Amino acid sequence: MTSRHLREIPPYVFAELDVRRAAARAGGRQLIDVGIGSPDQPIAPVVVEAMQRAVSEPALSGYPYFRAHPAFAETVAAYVAARFDVHVDPSTELLALAGSKEGIAEIVLSHVSEGDVVLVPAIYYPVYARAPQLIGALPVCVPLFADGRLDLDAIAPGDLARARVLIVNYPSNPTTATITLAEYARLVAFAKRHSLLLVSDLAYSELSYDGFVVPSVLQVDGARDVAVEMHTCSKSFNMAGVRIAFVAGSARALNTLYQYRSNIGYGVSTLSQRAGAAAFANYSTIVPPVVAEYRARRDAMVSAFASHGWQVTSPNATMYLWLDVPAGYEDWEWVDTLMHGPGVVVTPGIAFGEAGSGHFRISLVQPPAMLAHAAALISECRAHASANVRNGE
Ligand SMILES: Cc1ncc(COP(=O)(O)O)c(C=O)c1O
């Protein structure tokens, strides 16, 4: 028997994409997969060596620390201080997580009750909406301005009165929008005014280009009264399979999260925390080559698209391109056309909410030459599509 709330959750678009991709592969198709944002670059040797050492630690026989291994907490606090000039108390303002996706779900589940509202950006990473739905709470989309800022005045007063949590994500997956500290300050003030917990998902904190440095909400004075921020090793360190992340910020909110987690688990694997500590301890040497590779991929693909006549802006952060679906195509129709035609897998914009419809996302998870090739194949399909539109098909 499936729980009522789980039963009522609409199908997960990424699962649908998986099914279609598997069917295409089963039919013998060779695919260029730029659909899911799963890193393909190797884990840094210094992290691999730390994991190898950790395997023989006697401490592995026992359960991990509930909140965070002291070595992980200390290293992460030092990283947050060096990177953002933010000084958190490692014992009360930090918690280790087995990935930020779980962390976001748990922070929602521990702070929200049935019937409450969770405010999410209109184009959003799916867990923001799915976590509240799991307990009969209501995700409410906040419209976005063209530059990716939230139109807070557009939130209906009734929804605002029931809202407990506001989730934001800059740099954004999938739109690649970024934020300024002044805008974070506006969000912090809004959260204080309306007694909201502000959750900042900083999954792409290190993946930025052209001199842009990603800010943290915790850099805003007083932010830690109302805000928590999710950081992860998945993207910046190519460690998505290791499942290590952390949350920093409001001690009160983290205590609530800790209460929730202590009822259902035993903390994060010591192996993963050792790996995460090695990553954050060495972030200043591990991250630059990762970023250089993504920059080369971005440049190769953006210039290939531009040479085929696309209006494409080069994102200054994340590992994605967010493009318009050609006129005359529905989201899924375009995805299927690319999959069954040239064999390119992309993600439909609808995976990120209704407002994402009319777009598709490309993940920069192939080498530059392959991405340029994929851009040429996608462009051929688009040229064909516009010929069909002209012919009135
Ligand atoms: C915006 C955003 N948040 C969170 C996650 C999940 O990261 P993790 O591997 O830490 O669960 C992703 C992964 O794609 C993401 O894009």
mmCIF file of C-alpha atoms and ligand atoms in Angstrom:
data_model
loop_
_atom_site.group_PDB
_atom_site.id
_atom_site.type_symbol
_atom_site.label_atom_id
_atom_site.label_comp_id
_atom_site.label_asym_id
_atom_site.label_seq_id
_atom_site.Cartn_x
_atom_site.Cartn_y
_atom_site.Cartn_z
ATOM 1 C CA MET A 1 0.000 0.000 0.000
ATOM 2 C CA THR A 2 1.363 3.425 -0.952
ATOM 3 C CA SER A 3 0.781 6.421 1.332
ATOM 4 C CA ARG A 4 -1.928 8.863 0.219
ATOM 5 C CA HIS A 5 0.443 11.780 -0.251
ATOM 6 C CA LEU A 6 2.962 9.711 -2.181
ATOM 7 C CA ARG A 7 0.155 8.372 -4.358
ATOM 8 C CA GLU A 8 -1.008 11.884 -5.135
ATOM 9 C CA ILE A 9 2.388 13.208 -6.229
ATOM 10 C CA PRO A 10 2.513 13.681 -10.024
ATOM 11 C CA PRO A 11 4.963 11.531 -12.010
ATOM 12 C CA TYR A 12 8.605 12.579 -11.763
ATOM 13 C CA VAL A 13 9.677 14.007 -15.122
ATOM 14 C CA PHE A 14 13.273 12.775 -14.754
ATOM 15 C CA ALA A 15 11.950 9.243 -14.234
ATOM 16 C CA GLU A 16 9.958 9.613 -17.448
ATOM 17 C CA LEU A 17 13.109 10.817 -19.230
ATOM 18 C CA ASP A 18 14.939 7.734 -17.890
ATOM 19 C CA VAL A 19 12.243 5.447 -19.286
ATOM 20 C CA ARG A 20 12.373 7.060 -22.716
ATOM 21 C CA ARG A 21 16.183 7.001 -22.774
ATOM 22 C CA ALA A 22 16.264 3.333 -21.736
ATOM 23 C CA ALA A 23 13.733 2.475 -24.465
ATOM 24 C CA ALA A 24 15.847 4.281 -27.072
ATOM 25 C CA ARG A 25 18.976 2.445 -25.888
ATOM 26 C CA ALA A 26 17.172 -0.894 -25.861
ATOM 27 C CA GLY A 27 16.313 -0.212 -29.510
ATOM 28 C CA GLY A 28 20.061 -0.034 -30.213
ATOM 29 C CA ARG A 29 20.441 3.768 -30.286
ATOM 30 C CA GLN A 30 23.833 5.300 -29.435
ATOM 31 C CA LEU A 31 22.952 8.425 -27.475
ATOM 32 C CA ILE A 32 24.817 11.604 -26.595
ATOM 33 C CA ASP A 33 23.477 12.128 -23.094
ATOM 34 C CA VAL A 34 23.422 15.739 -21.950
ATOM 35 C CA GLY A 35 20.188 15.246 -20.042
ATOM 36 C CA ILE A 36 21.025 14.675 -16.404
ATOM 37 C CA GLY A 37 23.580 16.850 -14.584
ATOM 38 C CA SER A 38 25.696 13.951 -13.390
ATOM 39 C CA PRO A 39 29.390 14.948 -13.323
ATOM 40 C CA ASP A 40 31.731 12.921 -15.556
ATOM 41 C CA GLN A 41 35.121 14.337 -14.483
ATOM 42 C CA PRO A 42 37.201 12.215 -12.034
ATOM 43 C CA ILE A 43 37.378 12.717 -8.277
ATOM 44 C CA ALA A 44 40.612 14.471 -7.237
ATOM 45 C CA PRO A 45 43.411 12.052 -6.163
ATOM 46 C CA VAL A 46 43.724 13.748 -2.758
ATOM 47 C CA VAL A 47 40.081 12.859 -2.056
ATOM 48 C CA VAL A 48 40.453 9.314 -3.362
ATOM 49 C CA GLU A 49 43.479 8.814 -1.092
ATOM 50 C CA ALA A 50 41.552 10.142 1.914
ATOM 51 C CA MET A 51 38.766 7.654 1.181
ATOM 52 C CA GLN A 52 41.277 4.824 0.848
ATOM 53 C CA ARG A 53 42.790 5.716 4.222
ATOM 54 C CA ALA A 54 39.354 5.999 5.794
ATOM 55 C CA VAL A 55 38.428 2.469 4.751
ATOM 56 C CA SER A 56 40.762 1.025 7.388
ATOM 57 C CA GLU A 57 39.712 3.307 10.277
ATOM 58 C CA PRO A 58 38.627 1.312 13.327
ATOM 59 C CA ALA A 59 36.000 4.003 13.978
ATOM 60 C CA LEU A 60 34.023 2.661 11.021
ATOM 61 C CA SER A 61 32.790 -0.182 13.216
ATOM 62 C CA GLY A 62 30.698 2.280 15.184
ATOM 63 C CA TYR A 63 27.963 4.681 14.132
ATOM 64 C CA PRO A 64 29.003 8.076 12.807
ATOM 65 C CA TYR A 65 28.556 11.330 14.726
ATOM 66 C CA PHE A 66 24.940 12.460 14.545
ATOM 67 C CA ARG A 67 25.570 16.049 13.477
ATOM 68 C CA ALA A 68 28.986 15.883 11.842
ATOM 69 C CA HIS A 69 32.357 14.230 12.350
ATOM 70 C CA PRO A 70 34.489 16.824 14.216
ATOM 71 C CA ALA A 71 37.121 16.727 11.450
ATOM 72 C CA PHE A 72 34.460 17.352 8.806
ATOM 73 C CA ALA A 73 32.821 20.136 10.817
ATOM 74 C CA GLU A 74 36.127 21.901 11.503
ATOM 75 C CA THR A 75 37.244 21.682 7.882
ATOM 76 C CA VAL A 76 33.908 22.877 6.555
ATOM 77 C CA ALA A 77 33.850 25.796 9.005
ATOM 78 C CA ALA A 78 37.340 26.760 7.821
ATOM 79 C CA TYR A 79 36.207 26.542 4.181
ATOM 80 C CA VAL A 80 33.149 28.746 4.845
ATOM 81 C CA ALA A 81 35.371 31.270 6.629
ATOM 82 C CA ALA A 82 38.028 31.328 3.884
ATOM 83 C CA ARG A 83 35.604 31.309 0.980
ATOM 84 C CA PHE A 84 32.842 33.624 2.234
ATOM 85 C CA ASP A 85 34.327 35.328 5.306
ATOM 86 C CA VAL A 86 31.449 33.813 7.278
ATOM 87 C CA HIS A 87 32.238 32.348 10.686
ATOM 88 C CA VAL A 88 29.949 29.556 11.834
ATOM 89 C CA ASP A 89 30.040 27.580 15.043
ATOM 90 C CA PRO A 90 30.885 24.041 13.864
ATOM 91 C CA SER A 91 28.959 22.438 16.719
ATOM 92 C CA THR A 92 25.655 24.329 16.385
ATOM 93 C CA GLU A 93 25.577 26.010 12.975
ATOM 94 C CA LEU A 94 26.658 23.097 10.771
ATOM 95 C CA LEU A 95 25.302 19.657 9.982
ATOM 96 C CA ALA A 96 26.629 16.970 7.616
ATOM 97 C CA LEU A 97 24.181 15.665 5.002
ATOM 98 C CA ALA A 98 24.141 12.715 2.615
ATOM 99 C CA GLY A 99 23.592 15.099 -0.288
ATOM 100 C CA SER A 100 21.799 18.413 -0.439
ATOM 101 C CA LYS A 101 18.726 16.943 -2.140
ATOM 102 C CA GLU A 102 17.972 14.874 0.963
ATOM 103 C CA GLY A 103 18.912 17.817 3.133
ATOM 104 C CA ILE A 104 16.425 20.104 1.401
ATOM 105 C CA ALA A 105 13.682 17.490 1.734
ATOM 106 C CA GLU A 106 14.480 17.002 5.423
ATOM 107 C CA ILE A 107 14.571 20.689 6.240
ATOM 108 C CA VAL A 108 11.125 21.021 4.684
ATOM 109 C CA LEU A 109 9.760 17.887 6.367
ATOM 110 C CA SER A 110 11.057 19.025 9.756
ATOM 111 C CA HIS A 111 9.661 22.580 9.523
ATOM 112 C CA VAL A 112 6.394 22.232 7.658
ATOM 113 C CA SER A 113 3.051 20.652 8.506
ATOM 114 C CA GLU A 114 0.136 19.472 6.385
ATOM 115 C CA GLY A 115 -1.653 22.467 4.882
ATOM 116 C CA ASP A 116 1.328 24.830 5.206
ATOM 117 C CA VAL A 117 2.794 26.572 2.176
ATOM 118 C CA VAL A 118 6.381 26.345 0.908
ATOM 119 C CA LEU A 119 7.366 29.150 -1.469
ATOM 120 C CA VAL A 120 9.546 28.034 -4.367
ATOM 121 C CA PRO A 121 10.862 29.801 -7.486
ATOM 122 C CA ALA A 122 8.521 29.268 -10.469
ATOM 123 C CA ILE A 123 11.313 27.371 -12.234
ATOM 124 C CA TYR A 124 12.742 25.039 -9.638
ATOM 125 C CA TYR A 125 14.789 21.935 -8.840
ATOM 126 C CA PRO A 126 12.055 19.317 -8.335
ATOM 127 C CA VAL A 127 12.646 18.358 -4.673
ATOM 128 C CA TYR A 128 11.579 21.875 -3.578
ATOM 129 C CA ALA A 129 8.007 21.059 -4.585
ATOM 130 C CA ARG A 130 8.019 17.329 -3.958
ATOM 131 C CA ALA A 131 9.135 17.443 -0.328
ATOM 132 C CA PRO A 132 6.125 19.518 0.791
ATOM 133 C CA GLN A 133 3.816 17.367 -1.310
ATOM 134 C CA LEU A 134 5.040 14.281 0.562
ATOM 135 C CA ILE A 135 3.310 15.526 3.717
ATOM 136 C CA GLY A 136 0.317 17.288 2.217
ATOM 137 C CA ALA A 137 1.844 20.763 2.326
ATOM 138 C CA LEU A 138 1.533 23.023 -0.672
ATOM 139 C CA PRO A 139 4.386 24.275 -2.877
ATOM 140 C CA VAL A 140 3.487 27.729 -4.227
ATOM 141 C CA CYS A 141 5.484 29.088 -7.149
ATOM 142 C CA VAL A 142 6.857 32.629 -6.895
ATOM 143 C CA PRO A 143 7.005 34.227 -10.368
ATOM 144 C CA LEU A 144 10.432 35.170 -11.686
ATOM 145 C CA PHE A 145 11.595 38.392 -13.272
ATOM 146 C CA ALA A 146 13.584 38.014 -16.494
ATOM 147 C CA ASP A 147 16.850 38.309 -14.534
ATOM 148 C CA GLY A 148 15.885 35.417 -12.260
ATOM 149 C CA ARG A 149 14.904 37.481 -9.184
ATOM 150 C CA LEU A 150 11.736 36.506 -7.339
ATOM 151 C CA ASP A 151 8.668 38.735 -7.759
ATOM 152 C CA LEU A 152 7.834 38.673 -4.046
ATOM 153 C CA ASP A 153 4.961 41.166 -4.453
ATOM 154 C CA ALA A 154 3.162 38.658 -6.652
ATOM 155 C CA ILE A 155 2.689 36.175 -3.785
ATOM 156 C CA ALA A 156 -1.000 36.043 -2.833
ATOM 157 C CA PRO A 157 -1.546 37.301 0.758
ATOM 158 C CA GLY A 158 -3.377 34.060 1.667
ATOM 159 C CA ASP A 159 -0.394 31.970 0.538
ATOM 160 C CA LEU A 160 2.043 34.242 2.349
ATOM 161 C CA ALA A 161 0.061 33.895 5.577
ATOM 162 C CA ARG A 162 0.357 30.086 5.364
ATOM 163 C CA ALA A 163 3.983 30.058 4.192
ATOM 164 C CA ARG A 164 6.665 28.613 6.498
ATOM 165 C CA VAL A 165 9.646 28.223 4.180
ATOM 166 C CA LEU A 166 11.060 30.061 1.149
ATOM 167 C CA ILE A 167 13.553 28.137 -0.996
ATOM 168 C CA VAL A 168 15.940 29.906 -3.384
ATOM 169 C CA ASN A 169 18.678 28.630 -5.673
ATOM 170 C CA TYR A 170 21.382 30.892 -7.124
ATOM 171 C CA PRO A 171 23.192 30.052 -9.350
ATOM 172 C CA SER A 172 20.042 28.376 -10.600
ATOM 173 C CA ASN A 173 19.584 24.934 -11.981
ATOM 174 C CA PRO A 174 18.240 25.116 -14.657
ATOM 175 C CA THR A 175 18.087 28.802 -15.615
ATOM 176 C CA THR A 176 21.723 29.604 -14.609
ATOM 177 C CA ALA A 177 20.514 32.912 -13.056
ATOM 178 C CA THR A 178 22.765 34.342 -10.351
ATOM 179 C CA ILE A 179 22.180 36.767 -7.478
ATOM 180 C CA THR A 180 23.802 39.770 -5.813
ATOM 181 C CA LEU A 181 24.322 40.232 -2.092
ATOM 182 C CA ALA A 182 21.859 43.144 -2.180
ATOM 183 C CA GLU A 183 19.194 40.786 -3.511
ATOM 184 C CA TYR A 184 20.015 38.227 -0.813
ATOM 185 C CA ALA A 185 19.574 41.030 1.727
ATOM 186 C CA ARG A 186 16.103 41.724 0.281
ATOM 187 C CA LEU A 187 15.221 38.020 0.685
ATOM 188 C CA VAL A 188 16.521 37.924 4.261
ATOM 189 C CA ALA A 189 14.444 41.007 5.150
ATOM 190 C CA PHE A 190 11.380 39.427 3.526
ATOM 191 C CA ALA A 191 11.911 36.184 5.453
ATOM 192 C CA LYS A 192 12.199 38.119 8.719
ATOM 193 C CA ARG A 193 9.109 40.191 7.976
ATOM 194 C CA HIS A 194 6.996 37.111 7.268
ATOM 195 C CA SER A 195 8.555 34.682 9.778
ATOM 196 C CA LEU A 196 9.826 32.354 7.071
ATOM 197 C CA LEU A 197 12.780 30.017 7.123
ATOM 198 C CA LEU A 198 14.902 30.992 4.115
ATOM 199 C CA VAL A 199 16.611 27.981 2.529
ATOM 200 C CA SER A 200 19.375 28.790 0.061
ATOM 201 C CA ASP A 201 20.463 25.929 -2.190
ATOM 202 C CA LEU A 202 24.060 26.701 -3.144
ATOM 203 C CA ALA A 203 24.752 23.529 -5.127
ATOM 204 C CA TYR A 204 26.834 25.453 -7.703
ATOM 205 C CA SER A 205 28.850 27.617 -5.320
ATOM 206 C CA GLU A 206 32.184 26.983 -7.055
ATOM 207 C CA LEU A 207 31.134 26.559 -10.683
ATOM 208 C CA SER A 208 31.433 30.135 -11.928
ATOM 209 C CA TYR A 209 33.325 31.771 -14.780
ATOM 210 C CA ASP A 210 34.760 34.993 -16.120
ATOM 211 C CA GLY A 211 35.745 36.316 -12.700
ATOM 212 C CA PHE A 212 32.271 35.966 -11.175
ATOM 213 C CA VAL A 213 32.412 34.733 -7.569
ATOM 214 C CA VAL A 214 29.215 33.161 -6.230
ATOM 215 C CA PRO A 215 27.991 34.835 -3.008
ATOM 216 C CA SER A 216 26.455 33.155 0.044
ATOM 217 C CA VAL A 217 23.264 34.307 1.758
ATOM 218 C CA LEU A 218 25.131 33.958 5.053
ATOM 219 C CA GLN A 219 27.228 36.972 4.053
ATOM 220 C CA VAL A 220 24.189 39.150 4.749
ATOM 221 C CA ASP A 221 24.170 40.619 8.281
ATOM 222 C CA GLY A 222 21.669 38.777 10.444
ATOM 223 C CA ALA A 223 20.996 36.109 7.817
ATOM 224 C CA ARG A 224 21.719 33.275 10.185
ATOM 225 C CA ASP A 225 18.699 34.269 12.291
ATOM 226 C CA VAL A 226 16.387 33.094 9.505
ATOM 227 C CA ALA A 227 18.448 31.326 6.860
ATOM 228 C CA VAL A 228 20.194 28.046 6.231
ATOM 229 C CA GLU A 229 22.326 27.246 3.215
ATOM 230 C CA MET A 230 22.954 23.902 1.509
ATOM 231 C CA HIS A 231 26.404 23.148 0.101
ATOM 232 C CA THR A 232 27.425 19.970 -1.658
ATOM 233 C CA CYS A 233 30.525 18.200 -2.945
ATOM 234 C CA SER A 234 28.504 16.673 -5.794
ATOM 235 C CA LYS A 235 29.125 19.315 -8.460
ATOM 236 C CA SER A 236 32.161 21.379 -7.473
ATOM 237 C CA PHE A 237 34.226 18.275 -6.665
ATOM 238 C CA ASN A 238 32.664 15.663 -9.009
ATOM 239 C CA MET A 239 31.593 13.645 -5.972
ATOM 240 C CA ALA A 240 27.895 13.062 -6.662
ATOM 241 C CA GLY A 241 28.346 9.324 -6.018
ATOM 242 C CA VAL A 242 29.968 9.885 -2.610
ATOM 243 C CA ARG A 243 26.864 11.622 -1.190
ATOM 244 C CA ILE A 244 28.356 14.296 1.015
ATOM 245 C CA ALA A 245 27.031 17.775 1.637
ATOM 246 C CA PHE A 246 26.444 20.131 4.532
ATOM 247 C CA VAL A 247 24.028 22.758 5.728
ATOM 248 C CA ALA A 248 25.124 25.901 7.576
ATOM 249 C CA GLY A 249 23.179 28.696 9.235
ATOM 250 C CA SER A 250 20.441 29.198 11.821
ATOM 251 C CA ALA A 251 21.258 27.095 14.904
ATOM 252 C CA ARG A 252 17.565 26.904 15.730
ATOM 253 C CA ALA A 253 16.618 25.558 12.313
ATOM 254 C CA LEU A 254 19.510 23.093 12.376
ATOM 255 C CA ASN A 255 18.448 21.863 15.773
ATOM 256 C CA THR A 256 14.997 21.136 14.375
ATOM 257 C CA LEU A 257 16.593 19.363 11.428
ATOM 258 C CA TYR A 258 18.805 17.405 13.821
ATOM 259 C CA GLN A 259 15.736 16.344 15.844
ATOM 260 C CA TYR A 260 14.080 15.120 12.668
ATOM 261 C CA ARG A 261 17.146 13.274 11.428
ATOM 262 C CA SER A 262 17.860 11.632 14.784
ATOM 263 C CA ASN A 263 14.449 9.971 14.566
ATOM 264 C CA ILE A 264 15.107 8.339 11.246
ATOM 265 C CA GLY A 265 18.853 7.804 10.864
ATOM 266 C CA TYR A 266 22.347 7.773 12.353
ATOM 267 C CA GLY A 267 24.149 10.599 10.629
ATOM 268 C CA VAL A 268 26.227 10.559 7.477
ATOM 269 C CA SER A 269 28.698 7.765 6.618
ATOM 270 C CA THR A 270 32.121 8.420 8.177
ATOM 271 C CA LEU A 271 33.713 7.471 4.840
ATOM 272 C CA SER A 272 31.776 10.183 3.042
ATOM 273 C CA GLN A 273 32.632 12.737 5.715
ATOM 274 C CA ARG A 274 36.328 11.899 5.406
ATOM 275 C CA ALA A 275 36.065 12.365 1.646
ATOM 276 C CA GLY A 276 34.178 15.637 2.075
ATOM 277 C CA ALA A 277 36.737 16.930 4.569
ATOM 278 C CA ALA A 278 39.553 16.195 2.092
ATOM 279 C CA ALA A 279 37.630 18.001 -0.647
ATOM 280 C CA PHE A 280 36.910 21.156 1.352
ATOM 281 C CA ALA A 281 40.412 21.211 2.837
ATOM 282 C CA ASN A 282 41.821 21.294 -0.700
ATOM 283 C CA TYR A 283 39.119 23.273 -2.488
ATOM 284 C CA SER A 284 41.503 25.964 -3.725
ATOM 285 C CA THR A 285 43.532 23.426 -5.726
ATOM 286 C CA ILE A 286 40.780 20.933 -6.654
ATOM 287 C CA VAL A 287 38.197 23.378 -7.995
ATOM 288 C CA PRO A 288 40.150 25.450 -10.600
ATOM 289 C CA PRO A 289 40.786 22.587 -13.079
ATOM 290 C CA VAL A 290 37.172 21.416 -12.723
ATOM 291 C CA VAL A 291 35.965 24.933 -13.507
ATOM 292 C CA ALA A 292 38.447 25.281 -16.397
ATOM 293 C CA GLU A 293 37.018 22.153 -18.007
ATOM 294 C CA TYR A 294 33.417 23.349 -17.630
ATOM 295 C CA ARG A 295 34.415 26.741 -19.039
ATOM 296 C CA ALA A 296 35.944 25.060 -22.115
ATOM 297 C CA ARG A 297 32.772 23.014 -22.549
ATOM 298 C CA ARG A 298 30.533 26.049 -22.145
ATOM 299 C CA ASP A 299 32.588 28.011 -24.651
ATOM 300 C CA ALA A 300 32.644 25.177 -27.193
ATOM 301 C CA MET A 301 28.911 24.668 -27.036
ATOM 302 C CA VAL A 302 27.865 28.303 -26.851
ATOM 303 C CA SER A 303 29.994 29.209 -29.863
ATOM 304 C CA ALA A 304 28.701 26.175 -31.791
ATOM 305 C CA PHE A 305 25.112 27.216 -31.077
ATOM 306 C CA ALA A 306 25.859 30.853 -31.935
ATOM 307 C CA SER A 307 27.418 29.829 -35.244
ATOM 308 C CA HIS A 308 24.153 28.048 -36.064
ATOM 309 C CA GLY A 309 22.130 31.179 -35.397
ATOM 310 C CA TRP A 310 20.873 30.536 -31.840
ATOM 311 C CA GLN A 311 20.327 33.434 -29.452
ATOM 312 C CA VAL A 312 22.325 31.959 -26.595
ATOM 313 C CA THR A 313 23.788 33.814 -23.650
ATOM 314 C CA SER A 314 26.913 32.372 -22.145
ATOM 315 C CA PRO A 315 26.124 31.564 -18.477
ATOM 316 C CA ASN A 316 28.611 32.825 -15.886
ATOM 317 C CA ALA A 317 27.825 29.936 -13.520
ATOM 318 C CA THR A 318 26.549 26.326 -13.288
ATOM 319 C CA MET A 319 27.106 23.446 -15.713
ATOM 320 C CA TYR A 320 24.032 24.028 -17.870
ATOM 321 C CA LEU A 321 22.674 25.805 -20.915
ATOM 322 C CA TRP A 322 18.998 26.812 -20.845
ATOM 323 C CA LEU A 323 17.607 27.211 -24.337
ATOM 324 C CA ASP A 324 14.301 27.914 -26.089
ATOM 325 C CA VAL A 325 12.410 25.031 -27.662
ATOM 326 C CA PRO A 326 11.967 25.847 -31.367
ATOM 327 C CA ALA A 327 8.587 27.238 -32.407
ATOM 328 C CA GLY A 328 6.030 24.566 -33.246
ATOM 329 C CA TYR A 329 7.256 21.987 -30.730
ATOM 330 C CA GLU A 330 5.905 20.939 -27.334
ATOM 331 C CA ASP A 331 8.619 20.195 -24.719
ATOM 332 C CA TRP A 332 8.390 16.405 -24.915
ATOM 333 C CA GLU A 333 7.954 16.420 -28.666
ATOM 334 C CA TRP A 334 11.254 18.299 -28.994
ATOM 335 C CA VAL A 335 13.009 15.971 -26.531
ATOM 336 C CA ASP A 336 11.751 12.914 -28.442
ATOM 337 C CA THR A 337 12.711 14.448 -31.780
ATOM 338 C CA LEU A 338 16.291 14.914 -30.584
ATOM 339 C CA MET A 339 16.441 11.475 -28.967
ATOM 340 C CA HIS A 340 15.029 9.519 -31.896
ATOM 341 C CA GLY A 341 16.558 11.701 -34.609
ATOM 342 C CA PRO A 342 20.232 12.526 -33.985
ATOM 343 C CA GLY A 343 20.263 10.661 -30.639
ATOM 344 C CA VAL A 344 20.837 13.605 -28.267
ATOM 345 C CA VAL A 345 19.265 13.403 -24.803
ATOM 346 C CA VAL A 346 18.236 16.757 -23.275
ATOM 347 C CA THR A 347 15.952 17.599 -20.366
ATOM 348 C CA PRO A 348 12.561 19.199 -21.062
ATOM 349 C CA GLY A 349 11.969 22.507 -19.293
ATOM 350 C CA ILE A 350 8.698 21.181 -17.897
ATOM 351 C CA ALA A 351 10.815 19.007 -15.534
ATOM 352 C CA PHE A 352 11.371 22.220 -13.560
ATOM 353 C CA GLY A 353 7.726 23.268 -13.278
ATOM 354 C CA GLU A 354 5.105 24.691 -15.637
ATOM 355 C CA ALA A 355 7.038 27.941 -15.993
ATOM 356 C CA GLY A 356 9.987 25.975 -17.412
ATOM 357 C CA SER A 357 7.902 24.848 -20.361
ATOM 358 C CA GLY A 358 9.108 26.147 -23.723
ATOM 359 C CA HIS A 359 12.744 25.580 -22.732
ATOM 360 C CA PHE A 360 15.154 22.680 -22.622
ATOM 361 C CA ARG A 361 18.281 22.147 -20.557
ATOM 362 C CA ILE A 362 21.652 20.863 -21.628
ATOM 363 C CA SER A 363 24.148 19.576 -19.050
ATOM 364 C CA LEU A 364 27.795 20.159 -19.894
ATOM 365 C CA VAL A 365 28.756 16.578 -19.058
ATOM 366 C CA GLN A 366 30.587 15.661 -22.271
ATOM 367 C CA PRO A 367 33.974 16.830 -23.597
ATOM 368 C CA PRO A 368 34.019 20.107 -25.591
ATOM 369 C CA ALA A 369 34.203 18.503 -29.055
ATOM 370 C CA MET A 370 31.255 16.211 -28.298
ATOM 371 C CA LEU A 371 29.208 19.166 -27.031
ATOM 372 C CA ALA A 372 29.986 21.161 -30.191
ATOM 373 C CA HIS A 373 28.920 18.126 -32.235
ATOM 374 C CA ALA A 374 25.688 17.820 -30.199
ATOM 375 C CA ALA A 375 24.993 21.530 -30.799
ATOM 376 C CA ALA A 376 25.368 20.978 -34.568
ATOM 377 C CA LEU A 377 22.975 17.998 -34.457
ATOM 378 C CA ILE A 378 20.412 19.922 -32.391
ATOM 379 C CA SER A 379 20.724 22.856 -34.795
ATOM 380 C CA GLU A 380 20.007 20.623 -37.791
ATOM 381 C CA CYS A 381 16.786 19.514 -36.096
ATOM 382 C CA ARG A 382 15.880 23.129 -35.425
ATOM 383 C CA ALA A 383 16.532 24.104 -39.049
ATOM 384 C CA HIS A 384 14.269 21.248 -40.105
ATOM 385 C CA ALA A 385 11.646 22.380 -37.572
ATOM 386 C CA SER A 386 11.602 25.958 -38.849
ATOM 387 C CA ALA A 387 11.323 24.711 -42.443
ATOM 388 C CA ASN A 388 8.271 22.697 -41.355
ATOM 389 C CA VAL A 389 6.769 25.724 -39.602
ATOM 390 C CA ARG A 390 7.267 27.773 -42.805
ATOM 391 C CA ASN A 391 5.589 25.021 -44.801
ATOM 392 C CA GLY A 392 2.660 25.150 -42.371
ATOM 393 C CA GLU A 393 3.077 21.542 -41.175
HETATM 394 C C1 LIG B 1 20.027 22.978 -7.520
HETATM 395 C C2 LIG B 1 20.403 21.627 -7.032
HETATM 396 N N1 LIG B 1 20.287 21.356 -5.738
HETATM 397 C C3 LIG B 1 20.610 20.157 -5.234
HETATM 398 C C4 LIG B 1 21.062 19.140 -6.061
HETATM 399 C C5 LIG B 1 21.369 17.798 -5.457
HETATM 400 O O1 LIG B 1 22.669 17.711 -5.071
HETATM 401 P P1 LIG B 1 23.188 16.543 -4.100
HETATM 402 O O2 LIG B 1 23.939 15.606 -4.974
HETATM 403 O O3 LIG B 1 24.016 17.229 -3.094
HETATM 404 O O4 LIG B 1 21.982 15.892 -3.485
HETATM 405 C C6 LIG B 1 21.193 19.372 -7.427
HETATM 406 C C7 LIG B 1 21.628 18.306 -8.331
HETATM 407 O O5 LIG B 1 21.534 18.378 -9.518
HETATM 408 C C8 LIG B 1 20.851 20.649 -7.926
HETATM 409 O O6 LIG B 1 20.945 20.940 -9.214
#
